[in-house]
Amino acid sequence: MLSTLQPPRSLSHLCNKPTTLFLRHTSLKPLSSLSSQPVTDSTLTGQSQSQILSTRDSLLSRQITAAQLAESFLTRLRRTEPHLRSFLHVSDTVLAQARELDEKIQRNEEVGPLAGVLVAVKDNICTAEMPSTAGSRVLEDYTPPYDATAVRKIKELGGIVVGKTNLDEFGMGGTTEGSAFQVTANPWDMTRVPGGSSGGSAAAVSARQSMVSLGSDTGGSVRQPASFCGVVGLKPTYGRVSRFGLMAYASSLDVIGCFGTSVADAGILLHAISGHDRLDATSSKREVPDLASQFVSISLLESKPLKGLKVGLIHETLDDGVDIGVTSAIRTAALHLEELGCSVTEVSLPSFSLGLPAYYVIASSESSSNLSRYDGLRYGNQVASDELNSQYMDSRAKGFGSEVKRRILTGTYALSAGYYDAYYKRAQQVRTIIRKSFKAALDEHDILISPAAPSAAYRIGEKKNDPLAMYAGDIMTVNVNLAGLPALVLPCGFVEGGSAGLPVGLQMIGAAFDEEKLLRVGHIFEQTLQNCRFVPPLIADEDAPF
Amino acid sequence: MASTIFRSFQTHPLLFHPTTLLRRKNVFLYCTLGSAQTQTATQEKVKPQVKVSHLTQNKTLENASKDYEAVIGIETHVQLSTLTKAFCSCPYNYGSQPNTSICPICMGLPGALPILNFKVIESAVKVGLALNCKLALNSKFDRKQYFYADLPKGYQISQFDVPIATGGYIDLDIPVEFGGGHRKFGITRVHMEEDAGKLIHSDDGSYAQESKSNFGFVDLNRAGVPLLEIVSEPDMRNGIEAAEYAAEIQRVVRYLGVSNGNMQEGSLRCDVNVSVRPIGQLQFGTKVEIKNLNSFSAVSRAIDYEISRQVLLHSQGQDKEIVQETRLWEEGAQKTVTMRKKEGLSDYRYFPEPDLPGVFLTQDYVHGIHKSLPELPEMKRRRYEKMGLSMQDILFLANDINVAEFFDTTITKGADAKLAANWIMSDIAAYMKNEELTINEVKLSPQELAELIASIKNGTISGKIGKQILFELLAKGGTVKGLIEEKDLVQIVDPVEIEKMVEKVLSENPKQLDQYRGGKTKLQGFFAGQIMKLSKGKANPGLLNKILLEKLNAKS
Ligand SMILES: [Zn+2]
């Protein structure tokens, strides 16, 4: 398939997609004619423009009010939510907050850089005004007494939290089918999974139910659903964003990540939530560079804007077991990068395949400990019993789903006396090897690229009863968590499937704390990727999005 | 109901009201409190393994104990008196209303993370150095995992394979009344950890146990309070040595100011391990752990009881009855009873705490703390010894850092060490005991004690007046000089003035004078008393007696 591809002739590159779909997308009605609603432009048709920046422009230039904007999103949310089920809880104060903001703007008061930006938040991230269940029965109806640091920062900068999104229970899973409450559908094909565990957050952004969203990524939980839903997913370096208020799954791997419809939005959102937090001892004290102001407009780009950039295509990620369509899309993306001036070479990471088992040992071990607090005694669901041990057992047996139980059991086993050395300790040794091999590869290359997942979105129920097959789907992403590195996933093409094709995500991996470079490369990549609008069919035909 | 209260806390922490934490149907709450008594009774029934009466027991023991040796090791938990807890900013005050000093972190709410209070490290380093340990410059925290209602996170943040300090020792002197002698006991390790909450017991004070439903309330005020666990080598051989070891740990932490070391409040908790083996045997006997030791005398008595129990079993060939278990010391009954038998080793599934970075100390930091250490009890005792004080005085003075400081200041103000020690140990100690005051609470200052001692030594006042003044100073304060002046207490040393008084008394008591001169020389005391009374106690006693004798004998 690769051989049939013509080398791109111009700076802009056609993305890898079936012709019929291509035609269908170019015929998407240009909404720029709706001059009274400039925001919609970028929302549905723009060149992956920043919704955050255009929101700010439109609000400050009084072209639209925050209330109108919020209403348009809420309308779309109400229309699409019955099909998608991305939200576990939708805030009832969105409009009130937007109106309050409008009053501020009316009074010419200073508003924050996220003013009016509608943010969806994964339900394992604590919000004081909304329930936070982590998709688990054990926390059904639980509302925390505080906002997670990331949420607090978003609110302080003027962002409005739209609601709490669905996820695999406690982030354990790759389909969002593991939620105790509902299954979320993929906006591109509602018979398919949105990926997971941040499937709700990915679907919400993909279907423009919110402008951006927060997810969490322990082994790929932001990047894989971003790929499945055709949105940008950004997993920051471990320590870049405070974990305070993120319900811990595997503490040494967990990071809060961002979803957006453009690289710029993901970057701006990351900038908003980054930085040291005295409430998280593992958050980094490194200064956060200005991630928000480097998104150069396409018109200002030189012909080879990424000249001299060394890109390593991870050899092991194009092995057997990766869908041919995915491999093809990634190779095309590599050609696109070359066209932009990069030198792309294949790089081998021999330890790559060790990542999966090491990840499952470490993540399960830590989760078996982190989930001990859910005993039904102080909060959450409790099964009454007249004896402490049976109360623990009943509360946890009824409160946790099967995947969570599987990982708790696996982790408990791995940490048990006599097994610790063979499992947990060994996995940590593997982790060190992986970290070193990534470090070496990134000393040689500016960024590494790979698919974000071995396949595009698969069907609901397809892997539900085959945990090993589901675990194998994490092969592309877990190494990055083990190494603690930042990675950006952005849609780069399509494979056949559904009514409009299924998006495929390209993963770019950077050196620790060098999100800046990923964002710069990603932004240029998406700006120069032509004729590839990642707007799912569910909303692509919207005539009047407001 | 409990649940409602709890929810309201979550949004309004300050409104949260005490006593209810464990959510539980009211039905259970009532059963709960009732069943505690049954619990104790059951324990009583289970226990009797020693089937001999006390009398026979004592006789058999006396013979048997010569052939056996006890091996004792102690785990001491010292609660650090940092302003805030180990991993959150809640303060901790013993005895405050239940659940008034809690936050999302120490309650283990979802999403909450620990943040280390660096004062904990500082205290641990101080104690490690004071116990002559080797400090680990790179240590870390680990999670010790188990489920219990007083452990909100389901794990305790502790230190496992790399404790902050290891391989030290402690020096102490056994009091003379217990045979005296100097001892050096090894310290295996010192590590940092957090305390658990408290189950609120039923009224009869009996322990709540996991297998019964006799708990209903948890107070999390104590959860997350920093502890140091100090583990000794199995170097002690009897109850006294163990109690003295614990007392020395208490002195050390009090000298360092890192803990109040109060056993009744649980700021210093001792769990002792006792085993017994035939003398000459290298292998240790089966180890029994004893808990619930609330005083040093309880430590001593519990161990001696346990040694006797085990020796008896050994001597009767029933040593298989000694099993690895945890026993409780029952103060009322003065014996240890089975609390729980250990079925195999408990597996705490330790692993490195991923929420906290490693603990890295620099050599400079350690040196800085080393330099700032105060004089420790052992150094003080050796210094006092060099001053020529008796061991009894030394132990008394060095036992309480405040007393020791009082004494040290007194002698730096020029007082004679032995005289100062005598004053402190006799009259001042007696006063403190009667009035139930500490040395810091009495009104007397070291400066004035030094002044008092000097005034007696230089003859300004008599010893008797000195005592009067002392009690005045203890109760009301003031200065020695001021009191002497105010009350005109300066000693009369003028022979002429004394002579006048002597003559006056002799002339006023002719009958007694005749009797004296008739041979009843015992009457000298009567005259001396009268003269002293006349001088209002101010006459110099030596001079008085000298002149009196002269006068009495002159005219005979
Ligand atoms: Zn607290």
Tab-separated table of C-alpha atoms in Angstrom, chain B residues 8-136:
chain	number	residue	atom	x	y	z
B	8	SER	CA	-22.133	17.425	55.484
B	9	PHE	CA	-18.499	17.371	56.474
B	10	GLN	CA	-17.438	16.833	52.952
B	11	THR	CA	-18.637	20.188	51.876
B	12	HIS	CA	-18.375	22.032	55.159
B	13	PRO	CA	-15.470	20.608	57.098
B	14	LEU	CA	-15.945	22.952	60.002
B	15	LEU	CA	-19.503	21.912	60.591
B	16	PHE	CA	-18.559	18.328	60.976
B	17	HIS	CA	-19.306	17.213	64.437
B	18	PRO	CA	-17.524	14.593	66.521
B	19	THR	CA	-18.055	11.041	67.471
B	20	THR	CA	-19.372	9.529	64.298
B	21	LEU	CA	-17.139	8.244	61.686
B	22	LEU	CA	-17.791	4.659	61.034
B	23	ARG	CA	-21.045	4.641	59.237
B	24	ARG	CA	-23.110	2.008	60.788
B	25	LYS	CA	-26.697	1.273	61.426
B	26	ASN	CA	-27.764	2.464	64.816
B	27	VAL	CA	-28.750	-1.054	65.715
B	28	PHE	CA	-25.152	-2.044	65.549
B	29	LEU	CA	-24.008	0.866	67.576
B	30	TYR	CA	-26.006	-0.335	70.515
B	31	CYS	CA	-25.035	-4.000	70.233
B	32	THR	CA	-21.574	-2.866	69.884
B	33	LEU	CA	-21.181	-1.182	73.193
B	34	GLY	CA	-22.854	-4.063	74.945
B	35	SER	CA	-20.749	-6.788	73.505
B	36	ALA	CA	-17.461	-5.382	74.685
B	37	GLN	CA	-17.816	-7.029	78.076
B	38	THR	CA	-18.456	-10.430	76.655
B	39	GLN	CA	-15.281	-9.968	74.744
B	40	THR	CA	-13.170	-9.612	77.852
B	41	ALA	CA	-14.932	-12.466	79.523
B	42	THR	CA	-14.208	-14.724	76.584
B	43	GLN	CA	-10.592	-13.806	76.751
B	44	GLU	CA	-10.502	-14.737	80.401
B	45	LYS	CA	-11.862	-18.170	79.559
B	46	VAL	CA	-9.522	-18.810	76.692
B	47	LYS	CA	-6.430	-17.820	78.510
B	48	PRO	CA	-5.500	-20.114	81.398
B	49	GLN	CA	-2.537	-22.013	80.147
B	50	VAL	CA	-0.739	-21.894	83.450
B	51	LYS	CA	-2.493	-24.487	85.468
B	52	VAL	CA	-0.661	-24.050	88.735
B	53	SER	CA	-1.714	-22.005	91.716
B	54	HIS	CA	0.259	-18.915	92.559
B	55	LEU	CA	1.933	-20.454	95.584
B	56	THR	CA	3.325	-23.496	93.875
B	57	GLN	CA	4.142	-21.319	90.948
B	58	ASN	CA	6.400	-19.086	93.005
B	59	LYS	CA	8.342	-21.957	94.523
B	60	THR	CA	8.810	-23.804	91.284
B	61	LEU	CA	9.821	-20.565	89.647
B	62	GLU	CA	12.530	-19.711	92.084
B	63	ASN	CA	14.233	-22.955	91.291
B	64	ALA	CA	13.513	-22.952	87.612
B	65	SER	CA	14.432	-19.348	86.812
B	66	LYS	CA	18.095	-20.036	87.564
B	67	ASP	CA	18.274	-22.333	84.582
B	68	TYR	CA	16.646	-19.965	82.101
B	69	GLU	CA	17.430	-16.690	80.504
B	70	ALA	CA	14.962	-14.188	79.110
B	71	VAL	CA	15.593	-12.286	75.901
B	72	ILE	CA	13.738	-9.011	75.551
B	73	GLY	CA	13.470	-6.612	72.657
B	74	ILE	CA	11.353	-3.476	72.556
B	75	GLU	CA	9.590	-1.597	69.794
B	76	THR	CA	8.922	1.921	70.916
B	77	HIS	CA	6.574	4.265	69.087
B	78	VAL	CA	7.310	7.878	69.794
B	79	GLN	CA	4.709	10.389	68.737
B	80	LEU	CA	6.434	13.497	67.442
B	81	SER	CA	5.216	16.813	68.744
B	82	THR	CA	5.351	18.574	65.395
B	83	LEU	CA	2.847	21.381	64.961
B	84	THR	CA	1.097	19.555	62.154
B	85	LYS	CA	0.614	15.949	61.122
B	86	ALA	CA	3.149	14.027	59.038
B	87	PHE	CA	1.470	14.397	55.655
B	88	CYS	CA	-1.130	17.160	55.967
B	89	SER	CA	-1.499	20.457	57.742
B	90	CYS	CA	-3.915	19.331	60.459
B	91	PRO	CA	-2.717	20.136	63.962
B	92	TYR	CA	-2.843	17.434	66.597
B	93	ASN	CA	-3.769	18.048	70.175
B	94	TYR	CA	-4.288	15.127	72.484
B	95	GLY	CA	-7.767	15.000	73.909
B	96	SER	CA	-9.511	17.295	71.459
B	97	GLN	CA	-13.054	16.453	70.366
B	98	PRO	CA	-13.137	13.426	68.042
B	99	ASN	CA	-12.756	14.183	64.342
B	100	THR	CA	-12.143	17.890	64.716
B	101	SER	CA	-8.597	17.743	63.389
B	102	ILE	CA	-9.043	15.987	60.075
B	103	CYS	CA	-8.858	16.858	56.395
B	104	PRO	CA	-9.202	15.076	53.036
B	105	ILE	CA	-5.591	13.896	53.260
B	106	CYS	CA	-5.631	12.263	56.685
B	107	MET	CA	-9.123	10.928	56.032
B	108	GLY	CA	-7.879	9.234	52.867
B	109	LEU	CA	-10.461	10.839	50.590
B	110	PRO	CA	-10.201	9.964	46.897
B	111	GLY	CA	-7.635	12.088	45.082
B	112	ALA	CA	-5.883	13.350	48.209
B	113	LEU	CA	-2.093	13.025	48.337
B	114	PRO	CA	0.397	13.110	51.207
B	115	ILE	CA	2.869	15.983	51.514
B	116	LEU	CA	5.758	15.382	53.866
B	117	ASN	CA	6.202	17.636	56.863
B	118	PHE	CA	9.958	18.199	56.907
B	119	LYS	CA	9.973	18.593	60.670
B	120	VAL	CA	9.431	14.835	60.775
B	121	ILE	CA	12.735	14.254	59.007
B	122	GLU	CA	14.463	16.695	61.317
B	123	SER	CA	13.140	14.894	64.394
B	124	ALA	CA	14.088	11.510	62.976
B	125	VAL	CA	17.621	12.706	62.264
B	126	LYS	CA	17.911	14.128	65.776
B	127	VAL	CA	16.764	10.884	67.357
B	128	GLY	CA	18.947	8.807	65.033
B	129	LEU	CA	22.006	10.832	65.994
B	130	ALA	CA	21.124	10.839	69.688
B	131	LEU	CA	20.858	7.045	69.563
B	132	ASN	CA	24.289	6.813	67.901
B	133	CYS	CA	22.819	5.424	64.685
B	134	LYS	CA	24.111	5.460	61.165
B	135	LEU	CA	21.870	7.675	59.044
B	136	ALA	CA	20.710	6.653	55.597
